[in-house]
Tab-separated table of N, CA and C in Angstrom:
chain	number	residue	atom	x	y	z
D	707	UNK	N	29.942	-60.333	59.976
D	707	UNK	CA	29.305	-59.103	60.402
D	707	UNK	C	30.432	-58.031	60.855
D	708	UNK	N	30.302	-56.890	60.518
D	708	UNK	CA	31.306	-55.909	60.567
D	708	UNK	C	30.924	-54.804	61.570
D	709	UNK	N	30.461	-55.090	62.699
D	709	UNK	CA	29.901	-54.128	63.707
D	709	UNK	C	31.048	-53.286	64.150
D	710	UNK	N	30.628	-52.044	64.513
D	710	UNK	CA	31.553	-51.046	65.030
D	710	UNK	C	30.832	-49.758	65.365
D	711	UNK	N	31.603	-48.721	65.682
D	711	UNK	CA	30.995	-47.397	65.965
D	711	UNK	C	31.821	-46.311	65.391
D	712	UNK	N	31.177	-45.335	64.731
D	712	UNK	CA	31.901	-44.184	64.133
D	712	UNK	C	31.087	-42.833	64.562
D	713	UNK	N	31.964	-41.863	64.926
D	713	UNK	CA	31.278	-40.573	65.092
D	713	UNK	C	31.794	-39.588	63.936
D	714	UNK	N	30.810	-39.044	63.296
D	714	UNK	CA	31.045	-38.093	62.186
D	714	UNK	C	30.942	-36.770	62.691
D	715	UNK	N	31.970	-36.049	62.705
D	715	UNK	CA	31.849	-34.604	63.106
D	715	UNK	C	32.419	-33.764	61.926
D	716	UNK	N	31.567	-33.344	61.109
D	716	UNK	CA	31.885	-32.605	59.875
D	716	UNK	C	32.234	-31.180	60.197
D	717	UNK	N	33.090	-30.562	59.403
D	717	UNK	CA	33.495	-29.228	59.635
D	717	UNK	C	32.654	-28.334	58.702
D	718	UNK	N	32.716	-27.045	58.941
D	718	UNK	CA	32.002	-26.018	58.241
D	718	UNK	C	32.800	-25.125	57.302
D	719	UNK	N	34.107	-25.577	57.069
D	719	UNK	CA	34.880	-24.737	56.182
D	719	UNK	C	34.334	-24.447	54.824
D	720	UNK	N	33.684	-25.492	54.210
D	720	UNK	CA	33.143	-25.287	52.887
D	720	UNK	C	31.720	-24.991	52.775
D	721	UNK	N	31.117	-24.643	53.957
D	721	UNK	CA	29.641	-24.472	53.989
D	721	UNK	C	29.130	-23.362	53.008
D	722	UNK	N	29.837	-22.221	52.911
D	722	UNK	CA	29.446	-21.108	51.993
D	722	UNK	C	29.641	-21.603	50.427
D	723	UNK	N	30.790	-22.187	50.236
D	723	UNK	CA	31.022	-22.651	48.880
D	723	UNK	C	30.092	-23.839	48.425
D	724	UNK	N	29.956	-24.839	49.264
D	724	UNK	CA	29.155	-26.017	48.926
D	724	UNK	C	27.675	-25.751	49.134
D	725	UNK	N	27.272	-24.986	50.068
D	725	UNK	CA	25.859	-24.802	50.354
D	725	UNK	C	25.253	-25.803	51.234
D	726	UNK	N	24.037	-25.552	51.708
D	726	UNK	CA	23.361	-26.396	52.599
D	726	UNK	C	23.059	-27.801	52.121
D	727	UNK	N	22.453	-27.846	50.971
D	727	UNK	CA	22.082	-29.163	50.428
D	727	UNK	C	23.313	-30.112	50.211
D	728	UNK	N	24.294	-29.578	49.601
D	728	UNK	CA	25.516	-30.389	49.242
D	728	UNK	C	26.170	-30.861	50.483
D	729	UNK	N	26.226	-30.000	51.541
D	729	UNK	CA	26.813	-30.289	52.826
D	729	UNK	C	26.161	-31.414	53.473
D	730	UNK	N	24.794	-31.366	53.556
D	730	UNK	CA	23.966	-32.359	54.145
D	730	UNK	C	24.108	-33.713	53.427
D	731	UNK	N	24.162	-33.639	52.041
D	731	UNK	CA	24.239	-34.863	51.195
D	731	UNK	C	25.627	-35.559	51.400
D	732	UNK	N	26.634	-34.695	51.480
D	732	UNK	CA	27.994	-35.292	51.660
D	732	UNK	C	28.091	-36.013	53.036
D	733	UNK	N	27.575	-35.446	54.096
D	733	UNK	CA	27.590	-36.051	55.331
D	733	UNK	C	26.736	-37.352	55.358
D	734	UNK	N	25.594	-37.273	54.757
D	734	UNK	CA	24.769	-38.466	54.728
D	734	UNK	C	25.264	-39.606	53.942
D	735	UNK	N	26.091	-39.229	52.902
D	735	UNK	CA	26.697	-40.374	52.091
D	735	UNK	C	27.660	-41.083	53.020
D	736	UNK	N	28.416	-40.410	53.881
D	736	UNK	CA	29.386	-41.090	54.790
D	736	UNK	C	28.502	-42.025	55.707
D	737	UNK	N	27.428	-41.437	56.267
D	737	UNK	CA	26.622	-42.252	57.189
D	737	UNK	C	26.137	-43.562	56.436
D	738	UNK	N	25.531	-43.351	55.305
D	738	UNK	CA	25.059	-44.454	54.569
D	738	UNK	C	26.147	-45.518	54.213
D	739	UNK	N	27.332	-45.042	53.856
D	739	UNK	CA	28.403	-46.022	53.555
D	739	UNK	C	28.802	-46.883	54.823
D	740	UNK	N	28.851	-46.192	55.940
D	740	UNK	CA	29.136	-46.856	57.114
D	740	UNK	C	28.014	-47.769	57.625
D	741	UNK	N	26.806	-47.443	57.369
D	741	UNK	CA	25.608	-48.210	57.766
D	741	UNK	C	25.564	-49.449	56.931
D	742	UNK	N	26.065	-49.396	55.650
D	742	UNK	CA	26.054	-50.561	54.802
D	742	UNK	C	27.039	-51.655	55.420
D	743	UNK	N	27.995	-51.166	56.137
D	743	UNK	CA	28.934	-52.077	56.806
D	743	UNK	C	28.592	-52.511	58.251
D	744	UNK	N	27.374	-52.181	58.529
D	744	UNK	CA	26.771	-52.560	59.876
D	744	UNK	C	27.410	-51.898	60.994
D	745	UNK	N	27.683	-50.597	60.752
D	745	UNK	CA	28.373	-49.779	61.750
D	745	UNK	C	27.342	-48.774	62.381
D	746	UNK	N	27.372	-48.634	63.670
D	746	UNK	CA	26.529	-47.570	64.256
D	746	UNK	C	27.284	-46.213	64.046
D	747	UNK	N	26.446	-45.235	63.709
D	747	UNK	CA	27.008	-43.899	63.427
D	747	UNK	C	26.364	-42.862	64.187
D	748	UNK	N	27.136	-41.905	64.740
D	748	UNK	CA	26.628	-40.779	65.437
D	748	UNK	C	27.215	-39.522	64.583
D	749	UNK	N	26.218	-38.655	64.310
D	749	UNK	CA	26.563	-37.389	63.585
D	749	UNK	C	26.409	-36.135	64.552
D	750	UNK	N	27.505	-35.336	64.659
D	750	UNK	CA	27.406	-34.197	65.535
D	750	UNK	C	26.712	-33.043	64.887
D	751	UNK	N	26.732	-32.987	63.564
D	751	UNK	CA	26.363	-31.662	62.989
D	751	UNK	C	27.502	-30.792	62.970
D	752	UNK	N	27.341	-29.622	62.495
D	752	UNK	CA	28.356	-28.623	62.415
D	752	UNK	C	28.560	-27.790	63.669
D	753	UNK	N	29.750	-27.457	64.073
D	753	UNK	CA	29.972	-26.644	65.211
D	753	UNK	C	29.509	-25.201	64.892
D	754	UNK	N	29.077	-24.515	65.915
D	754	UNK	CA	28.799	-22.996	65.713
D	754	UNK	C	30.203	-22.485	65.650
D	755	UNK	N	30.276	-21.222	65.149
D	755	UNK	CA	31.530	-20.515	65.092
D	755	UNK	C	31.246	-19.039	65.502
D	756	UNK	N	31.559	-18.734	66.652
D	756	UNK	CA	31.291	-17.271	67.163
D	756	UNK	C	32.067	-16.178	66.336
D	757	UNK	N	33.103	-16.595	65.595
D	757	UNK	CA	33.795	-15.632	64.844
D	757	UNK	C	33.159	-15.332	63.475
D	758	UNK	N	32.210	-16.184	63.080
D	758	UNK	CA	31.557	-16.018	61.802
D	758	UNK	C	30.352	-15.125	61.917
D	759	UNK	N	29.836	-14.784	60.644
D	759	UNK	CA	28.688	-13.881	60.636
D	759	UNK	C	27.366	-14.528	60.844
D	760	UNK	N	26.353	-13.829	60.776
D	760	UNK	CA	24.976	-14.389	61.083
D	760	UNK	C	24.579	-15.394	59.861
D	761	UNK	N	25.111	-15.176	58.771
D	761	UNK	CA	24.763	-16.147	57.633
D	761	UNK	C	25.338	-17.488	57.926
D	762	UNK	N	26.578	-17.577	58.486
D	762	UNK	CA	27.116	-18.867	58.860
D	762	UNK	C	26.193	-19.505	59.913
D	763	UNK	N	25.819	-18.758	60.934
D	763	UNK	CA	25.026	-19.237	61.969
D	763	UNK	C	23.672	-19.866	61.464
D	764	UNK	N	23.112	-19.012	60.545
D	764	UNK	CA	21.878	-19.517	59.956
D	764	UNK	C	21.939	-20.757	59.205
D	765	UNK	N	23.056	-20.807	58.352
D	765	UNK	CA	23.298	-22.056	57.603
D	765	UNK	C	23.694	-23.233	58.421
D	766	UNK	N	24.474	-22.963	59.424
D	766	UNK	CA	24.919	-24.196	60.262
D	766	UNK	C	23.679	-24.718	61.072
D	767	UNK	N	22.775	-23.833	61.447
D	767	UNK	CA	21.583	-24.377	62.102
D	767	UNK	C	20.612	-25.120	61.133
D	768	UNK	N	20.527	-24.638	59.820
D	768	UNK	CA	19.706	-25.253	58.892
D	768	UNK	C	20.285	-26.633	58.570
D	769	UNK	N	21.665	-26.763	58.367
D	769	UNK	CA	22.296	-28.061	58.118
D	769	UNK	C	22.029	-28.922	59.201
D	770	UNK	N	22.254	-28.526	60.500
D	770	UNK	CA	22.062	-29.410	61.608
D	770	UNK	C	20.614	-29.862	61.791
D	771	UNK	N	19.666	-28.984	61.457
D	771	UNK	CA	18.256	-29.372	61.444
D	771	UNK	C	18.008	-30.485	60.368
D	772	UNK	N	18.481	-30.283	59.131
D	772	UNK	CA	18.279	-31.180	58.199
D	772	UNK	C	18.930	-32.551	58.504
D	773	UNK	N	20.115	-32.521	59.022
D	773	UNK	CA	20.808	-33.854	59.408
D	773	UNK	C	20.010	-34.483	60.568
D	774	UNK	N	19.565	-33.724	61.479
D	774	UNK	CA	18.778	-34.322	62.544
D	774	UNK	C	17.535	-35.043	62.026
D	775	UNK	N	16.885	-34.417	61.179
D	775	UNK	CA	15.655	-34.921	60.537
D	775	UNK	C	15.961	-36.180	59.813
D	776	UNK	N	16.966	-36.200	59.008
D	776	UNK	CA	17.363	-37.355	58.192
D	776	UNK	C	17.813	-38.515	59.136
D	777	UNK	N	18.655	-38.268	60.189
D	777	UNK	CA	19.036	-39.269	61.065
D	777	UNK	C	17.898	-39.864	61.756
D	778	UNK	N	16.921	-39.004	62.234
D	778	UNK	CA	15.720	-39.509	62.885
D	778	UNK	C	14.911	-40.540	62.013
D	779	UNK	N	14.723	-40.126	60.711
D	779	UNK	CA	14.066	-40.915	59.761
D	779	UNK	C	14.776	-42.242	59.618
D	780	UNK	N	16.051	-42.133	59.455
D	780	UNK	CA	16.961	-43.372	59.336
D	780	UNK	C	16.738	-44.260	60.559
D	781	UNK	N	16.747	-43.654	61.761
D	781	UNK	CA	16.707	-44.370	63.070
D	781	UNK	C	15.275	-45.036	63.117
D	782	UNK	N	14.220	-44.387	62.651
D	782	UNK	CA	12.897	-45.001	62.747
D	782	UNK	C	12.849	-46.156	61.772
D	783	UNK	N	13.427	-46.063	60.632
D	783	UNK	CA	13.468	-47.149	59.669
D	783	UNK	C	14.260	-48.349	60.243
D	784	UNK	N	15.391	-48.054	60.912
D	784	UNK	CA	16.218	-49.113	61.472
D	784	UNK	C	15.429	-49.781	62.554
D	785	UNK	N	14.711	-49.055	63.414
D	785	UNK	CA	13.873	-49.712	64.455
D	785	UNK	C	12.889	-50.650	63.858
D	786	UNK	N	12.253	-50.111	62.779
D	786	UNK	CA	11.232	-50.976	62.169
D	786	UNK	C	11.731	-52.234	61.524
D	787	UNK	N	12.967	-52.134	61.021
D	787	UNK	CA	13.636	-53.353	60.410
D	787	UNK	C	14.542	-54.091	61.383
D	788	UNK	N	14.575	-53.652	62.659
D	788	UNK	CA	15.480	-54.262	63.658
D	788	UNK	C	16.896	-54.275	63.297
D	789	UNK	N	17.345	-53.182	62.731
D	789	UNK	CA	18.733	-52.969	62.337
D	789	UNK	C	19.566	-52.107	63.227
D	790	UNK	N	20.784	-52.027	63.028
D	790	UNK	CA	21.589	-51.107	63.812
D	790	UNK	C	21.128	-49.700	63.399
D	791	UNK	N	21.019	-48.808	64.374
D	791	UNK	CA	20.611	-47.438	64.058
D	791	UNK	C	21.697	-46.437	64.151
D	792	UNK	N	21.339	-45.236	63.815
D	792	UNK	CA	22.264	-44.060	63.718
D	792	UNK	C	21.732	-43.012	64.781
D	793	UNK	N	22.590	-42.058	65.302
D	793	UNK	CA	22.266	-41.081	66.191
D	793	UNK	C	22.710	-39.690	65.761
D	794	UNK	N	22.015	-38.704	66.204
D	794	UNK	CA	22.350	-37.272	66.044
D	794	UNK	C	22.737	-36.792	67.410
D	795	UNK	N	23.977	-36.304	67.553
D	795	UNK	CA	24.459	-35.700	68.777
D	795	UNK	C	24.315	-34.177	68.662
D	796	UNK	N	23.318	-33.621	69.262
D	796	UNK	CA	23.254	-32.188	69.242
D	796	UNK	C	24.152	-31.481	70.128
D	797	UNK	N	25.170	-30.786	69.645
D	797	UNK	CA	26.179	-30.188	70.533
D	797	UNK	C	26.067	-28.696	70.579
D	798	UNK	N	25.148	-28.100	69.941
D	798	UNK	CA	25.020	-26.634	69.968
D	798	UNK	C	24.907	-25.964	71.377
D	799	UNK	N	24.119	-26.661	72.235
D	799	UNK	CA	23.908	-26.157	73.572
D	799	UNK	C	25.168	-26.443	74.440
D	800	UNK	N	25.807	-27.570	74.165
D	800	UNK	CA	26.995	-27.999	74.831
D	800	UNK	C	28.148	-27.046	74.661
D	801	UNK	N	28.416	-26.658	73.413
D	801	UNK	CA	29.590	-25.911	73.076
D	801	UNK	C	29.228	-24.383	72.939
D	802	UNK	N	29.505	-23.675	74.075
D	802	UNK	CA	29.081	-22.253	74.090
D	802	UNK	C	30.272	-21.471	73.723
D	803	UNK	N	30.162	-20.095	73.674
D	803	UNK	CA	31.159	-19.185	73.164
D	803	UNK	C	32.445	-19.214	73.923
D	804	UNK	N	32.308	-19.551	75.282
D	804	UNK	CA	33.559	-19.796	76.059
D	804	UNK	C	34.378	-20.951	75.846
D	805	UNK	N	33.794	-21.839	74.975
D	805	UNK	CA	34.591	-23.055	74.639
D	805	UNK	C	35.484	-22.955	73.512
D	806	UNK	N	35.776	-21.764	73.050
D	806	UNK	CA	36.591	-21.527	71.900
D	806	UNK	C	37.803	-20.872	72.176
D	807	UNK	N	38.837	-21.013	71.364
D	807	UNK	CA	40.092	-20.277	71.482
D	807	UNK	C	39.875	-18.846	71.175
D	808	UNK	N	40.894	-18.054	71.242
D	808	UNK	CA	40.683	-16.534	70.923
D	808	UNK	C	40.331	-16.275	69.553
D	809	UNK	N	40.608	-17.242	68.594
D	809	UNK	CA	40.275	-17.168	67.172
D	809	UNK	C	38.714	-17.222	67.005
D	810	UNK	N	38.094	-17.827	68.004
D	810	UNK	CA	36.545	-17.995	68.053
D	810	UNK	C	36.152	-18.962	66.906
D	811	UNK	N	37.015	-19.844	66.432
D	811	UNK	CA	36.653	-20.882	65.484
D	811	UNK	C	37.150	-22.253	65.966
D	812	UNK	N	38.269	-22.339	66.669
D	812	UNK	CA	38.722	-23.626	67.146
D	812	UNK	C	38.405	-23.891	68.576
D	813	UNK	N	38.186	-25.015	68.978
D	813	UNK	CA	37.759	-25.347	70.427
D	813	UNK	C	38.981	-25.204	71.375
D	814	UNK	N	38.681	-24.659	72.526
D	814	UNK	CA	39.633	-24.546	73.538
D	814	UNK	C	39.664	-25.914	74.201
D	815	UNK	N	40.555	-26.070	75.170
D	815	UNK	CA	40.655	-27.258	76.000
D	815	UNK	C	39.334	-27.579	76.639
D	816	UNK	N	38.686	-26.561	77.190
D	816	UNK	CA	37.301	-26.804	77.782
D	816	UNK	C	36.285	-27.317	76.765
D	817	UNK	N	36.361	-26.727	75.556
D	817	UNK	CA	35.447	-27.182	74.534
D	817	UNK	C	35.765	-28.641	74.110
D	818	UNK	N	37.030	-28.960	73.944
D	818	UNK	CA	37.398	-30.244	73.490
D	818	UNK	C	37.053	-31.305	74.585
D	819	UNK	N	37.231	-30.932	75.922
D	819	UNK	CA	36.881	-31.811	77.021
D	819	UNK	C	35.320	-32.024	77.001
D	820	UNK	N	34.527	-31.043	76.836
D	820	UNK	CA	33.093	-31.173	76.799
D	820	UNK	C	32.666	-32.037	75.662
D	821	UNK	N	33.158	-31.835	74.484
D	821	UNK	CA	32.853	-32.591	73.218
D	821	UNK	C	33.317	-34.098	73.517
D	822	UNK	N	34.535	-34.281	73.984
D	822	UNK	CA	35.004	-35.677	74.272
D	822	UNK	C	34.129	-36.390	75.220
D	823	UNK	N	33.687	-35.729	76.350
D	823	UNK	CA	32.878	-36.370	77.296
D	823	UNK	C	31.529	-36.729	76.682
D	824	UNK	N	30.942	-35.935	75.788
D	824	UNK	CA	29.719	-36.247	75.074
D	824	UNK	C	29.925	-37.480	74.228
D	825	UNK	N	31.066	-37.594	73.532
D	825	UNK	CA	31.409	-38.671	72.623
D	825	UNK	C	31.475	-40.009	73.514
D	826	UNK	N	32.167	-39.837	74.639
D	826	UNK	CA	32.379	-41.010	75.466
D	826	UNK	C	31.035	-41.484	75.985
D	827	UNK	N	30.118	-40.605	76.344
D	827	UNK	CA	28.748	-41.030	76.816
D	827	UNK	C	28.012	-41.778	75.724
D	828	UNK	N	28.156	-41.343	74.494
D	828	UNK	CA	27.478	-42.093	73.388
D	828	UNK	C	28.151	-43.452	73.031
D	829	UNK	N	29.486	-43.455	73.155
D	829	UNK	CA	30.107	-44.725	73.001
D	829	UNK	C	29.728	-45.780	74.010
D	830	UNK	N	29.735	-45.362	75.285
D	830	UNK	CA	29.373	-46.246	76.375
D	830	UNK	C	27.952	-46.683	76.219
D	831	UNK	N	27.032	-45.788	75.917
D	831	UNK	CA	25.619	-46.208	75.818
D	831	UNK	C	25.422	-47.122	74.629
D	832	UNK	N	26.110	-46.806	73.455
D	832	UNK	CA	26.013	-47.642	72.320
D	832	UNK	C	26.615	-49.039	72.600
D	833	UNK	N	27.727	-49.049	73.251
D	833	UNK	CA	28.367	-50.359	73.654
D	833	UNK	C	27.416	-51.137	74.479
D	834	UNK	N	26.746	-50.666	75.406
D	834	UNK	CA	25.775	-51.359	76.229
D	834	UNK	C	24.616	-51.885	75.369
D	835	UNK	N	24.183	-51.093	74.456
D	835	UNK	CA	23.057	-51.581	73.527
D	835	UNK	C	23.563	-52.731	72.676
D	836	UNK	N	24.828	-52.563	72.197
D	836	UNK	CA	25.320	-53.639	71.334
D	836	UNK	C	25.458	-55.020	72.143
D	837	UNK	N	25.913	-54.842	73.326
D	837	UNK	CA	26.032	-55.996	74.195
D	837	UNK	C	24.734	-56.666	74.425
D	838	UNK	N	23.660	-55.897	74.642
D	838	UNK	CA	22.359	-56.508	74.945
D	838	UNK	C	21.826	-57.118	73.698
D	839	UNK	N	22.182	-56.582	72.475
D	839	UNK	CA	21.676	-57.034	71.232
D	839	UNK	C	22.374	-58.468	70.947
D	840	UNK	N	23.559	-58.708	71.496
D	840	UNK	CA	24.281	-59.857	71.143
D	840	UNK	C	23.754	-61.090	72.056
D	841	UNK	N	23.086	-60.736	73.169
D	841	UNK	CA	22.622	-61.859	74.025
D	841	UNK	C	21.641	-62.690	73.470
């Protein structure tokens, strides 16, 4: 058994070139590959980018919504089969405009700290669930 934990934080650099569907499919392929190895996976979705235009904001929200729906469906199936599940970590409300550097694309120390704390909370919770499952 190859249990473990992985957090998938995809970037939005190719969002315009690749489009919504291809971006979602690429992220879900990573999730499915890890799940086949019996690994718990958390997906953060794409970060907002205050420096980008409204089109990026619209696309990033659509991608995140699609990912959230797919992960929820996967989680429901996992519960039904009593398998290891996956999670979607919604970080849009967590990472506000003040959490970015002056370029308004990359996270500041404050943004990195908030994101790291959210990851740590998921890791701890997941670890506790895994311990309970092994009893």
